[in-house]
Structure formats: structure tokens, C-alpha cells
Amino acid sequence: MPTLLQEPLLGFSSPSPHHPPVPGLNRISEINSTSLSALEDLQELDLGGQHVRLVIRNNAFSGQRLLRKLVLDITD
């Protein structure tokens, strides 16, 4: 099953590259070291409200030097 991050995430139009719009329901199953590689300027990431099990691999955020807010709220 492909993850949302393997889909063309940058296909969304956005007034700001730092706050791209995302779907309201997260169905991201895995984030690995290359998942966010094209988003070096990412400052905030909300992974809360997952509707599938999320696996975060080693070095998943190693390229996000500007990331200042990461939300990992768990919902059942």
C-alpha cells in the first residue's frame, strides 16, 4: 500500500511553501529517511489524527533542519 508521502505531495497549490495544505484525514503509513527529502524548508508538520498505523523510521526527519513543530497526537 503506498503511503501518502509517496504520492505527489507537492501537487497541492499553496500560498506559502512553509504551510502547504494537507488532507484533513492522515493516512500516512510510513515516514522514512527519503519521505521528506524534497521539503528541506518544512517548519511545521502535523501527523496527528492518523487513521492507519504510522511507522517512523530512523533518520526520518534528518533533513528537516528548520522543523520547529511536530505533532504526533494519537487517536484511537
mmCIF file of C-alpha atoms in Angstrom:
data_model
loop_
_atom_site.group_PDB
_atom_site.id
_atom_site.type_symbol
_atom_site.label_atom_id
_atom_site.label_comp_id
_atom_site.label_asym_id
_atom_site.label_seq_id
_atom_site.Cartn_x
_atom_site.Cartn_y
_atom_site.Cartn_z
ATOM 1 C CA MET A 1 0.000 0.000 0.000
ATOM 2 C CA PRO A 2 1.617 3.330 -0.998
ATOM 3 C CA THR A 3 1.971 5.998 1.630
ATOM 4 C CA LEU A 4 0.615 9.491 1.147
ATOM 5 C CA LEU A 5 4.165 10.838 1.090
ATOM 6 C CA GLN A 6 4.974 8.707 -1.950
ATOM 7 C CA GLU A 7 2.163 10.426 -3.835
ATOM 8 C CA PRO A 8 2.797 13.837 -5.456
ATOM 9 C CA LEU A 9 2.567 15.837 -2.228
ATOM 10 C CA LEU A 10 3.880 18.968 -3.931
ATOM 11 C CA GLY A 11 0.945 18.893 -6.354
ATOM 12 C CA PHE A 12 -1.128 20.954 -3.910
ATOM 13 C CA SER A 13 -1.312 24.675 -4.607
ATOM 14 C CA SER A 14 -0.297 26.756 -1.635
ATOM 15 C CA PRO A 15 0.180 30.439 -0.905
ATOM 16 C CA SER A 16 3.140 29.549 1.339
ATOM 17 C CA PRO A 17 5.771 26.837 0.831
ATOM 18 C CA HIS A 18 6.129 26.603 4.624
ATOM 19 C CA HIS A 19 2.481 25.716 5.241
ATOM 20 C CA PRO A 20 1.242 23.568 2.355
ATOM 21 C CA PRO A 21 -2.380 22.415 2.668
ATOM 22 C CA VAL A 22 -2.808 18.770 3.582
ATOM 23 C CA PRO A 23 -5.799 16.438 3.596
ATOM 24 C CA GLY A 24 -7.917 16.516 6.745
ATOM 25 C CA LEU A 25 -7.540 12.803 7.390
ATOM 26 C CA ASN A 26 -3.989 11.495 7.685
ATOM 27 C CA ARG A 27 -3.428 8.082 6.150
ATOM 28 C CA ILE A 28 0.359 8.100 6.131
ATOM 29 C CA SER A 29 1.593 4.612 6.931
ATOM 30 C CA GLU A 30 5.358 5.229 6.994
ATOM 31 C CA ILE A 31 7.900 8.039 7.037
ATOM 32 C CA ASN A 32 11.494 7.109 6.244
ATOM 33 C CA SER A 33 14.743 8.967 5.543
ATOM 34 C CA THR A 34 13.684 9.908 1.998
ATOM 35 C CA SER A 35 9.982 10.681 2.555
ATOM 36 C CA LEU A 36 10.521 14.362 3.309
ATOM 37 C CA SER A 37 13.728 14.880 1.330
ATOM 38 C CA ALA A 38 12.153 17.471 -1.006
ATOM 39 C CA LEU A 39 10.829 19.508 1.930
ATOM 40 C CA GLU A 40 14.019 20.946 3.468
ATOM 41 C CA ASP A 41 12.229 24.207 4.379
ATOM 42 C CA LEU A 42 9.418 22.462 6.268
ATOM 43 C CA GLN A 43 8.770 24.246 9.571
ATOM 44 C CA GLU A 44 5.635 22.527 10.910
ATOM 45 C CA LEU A 45 4.283 19.024 10.399
ATOM 46 C CA ASP A 46 1.051 17.678 11.862
ATOM 47 C CA LEU A 47 0.909 13.882 11.775
ATOM 48 C CA GLY A 48 -1.887 13.682 14.327
ATOM 49 C CA GLY A 49 -5.230 12.068 13.651
ATOM 50 C CA GLN A 50 -3.821 9.088 11.793
ATOM 51 C CA HIS A 51 -6.373 6.607 10.519
ATOM 52 C CA VAL A 52 -3.705 3.982 9.866
ATOM 53 C CA ARG A 53 -0.737 2.822 11.907
ATOM 54 C CA LEU A 54 2.189 5.219 11.400
ATOM 55 C CA VAL A 55 5.754 3.881 11.384
ATOM 56 C CA ILE A 56 8.529 6.459 11.716
ATOM 57 C CA ARG A 57 11.887 5.037 10.597
ATOM 58 C CA ASN A 58 15.356 6.100 11.730
ATOM 59 C CA ASN A 59 16.534 9.442 10.315
ATOM 60 C CA ALA A 60 13.033 10.290 9.062
ATOM 61 C CA PHE A 61 13.492 13.963 9.965
ATOM 62 C CA SER A 62 17.258 14.278 9.484
ATOM 63 C CA GLY A 63 16.916 16.721 6.563
ATOM 64 C CA GLN A 64 14.366 18.988 8.232
ATOM 65 C CA ARG A 65 16.751 21.416 9.948
ATOM 66 C CA LEU A 66 14.053 24.123 10.136
ATOM 67 C CA LEU A 67 11.353 21.869 11.630
ATOM 68 C CA ARG A 68 10.181 23.584 14.815
ATOM 69 C CA LYS A 69 6.807 21.913 15.432
ATOM 70 C CA LEU A 70 5.958 18.228 15.065
ATOM 71 C CA VAL A 71 2.528 16.973 16.166
ATOM 72 C CA LEU A 72 2.181 13.233 16.814
ATOM 73 C CA ASP A 73 -1.204 13.079 18.575
ATOM 74 C CA ILE A 74 -2.565 9.558 18.715
ATOM 75 C CA THR A 75 -6.257 8.905 18.123
ATOM 76 C CA ASP A 76 -7.960 5.555 18.604
#
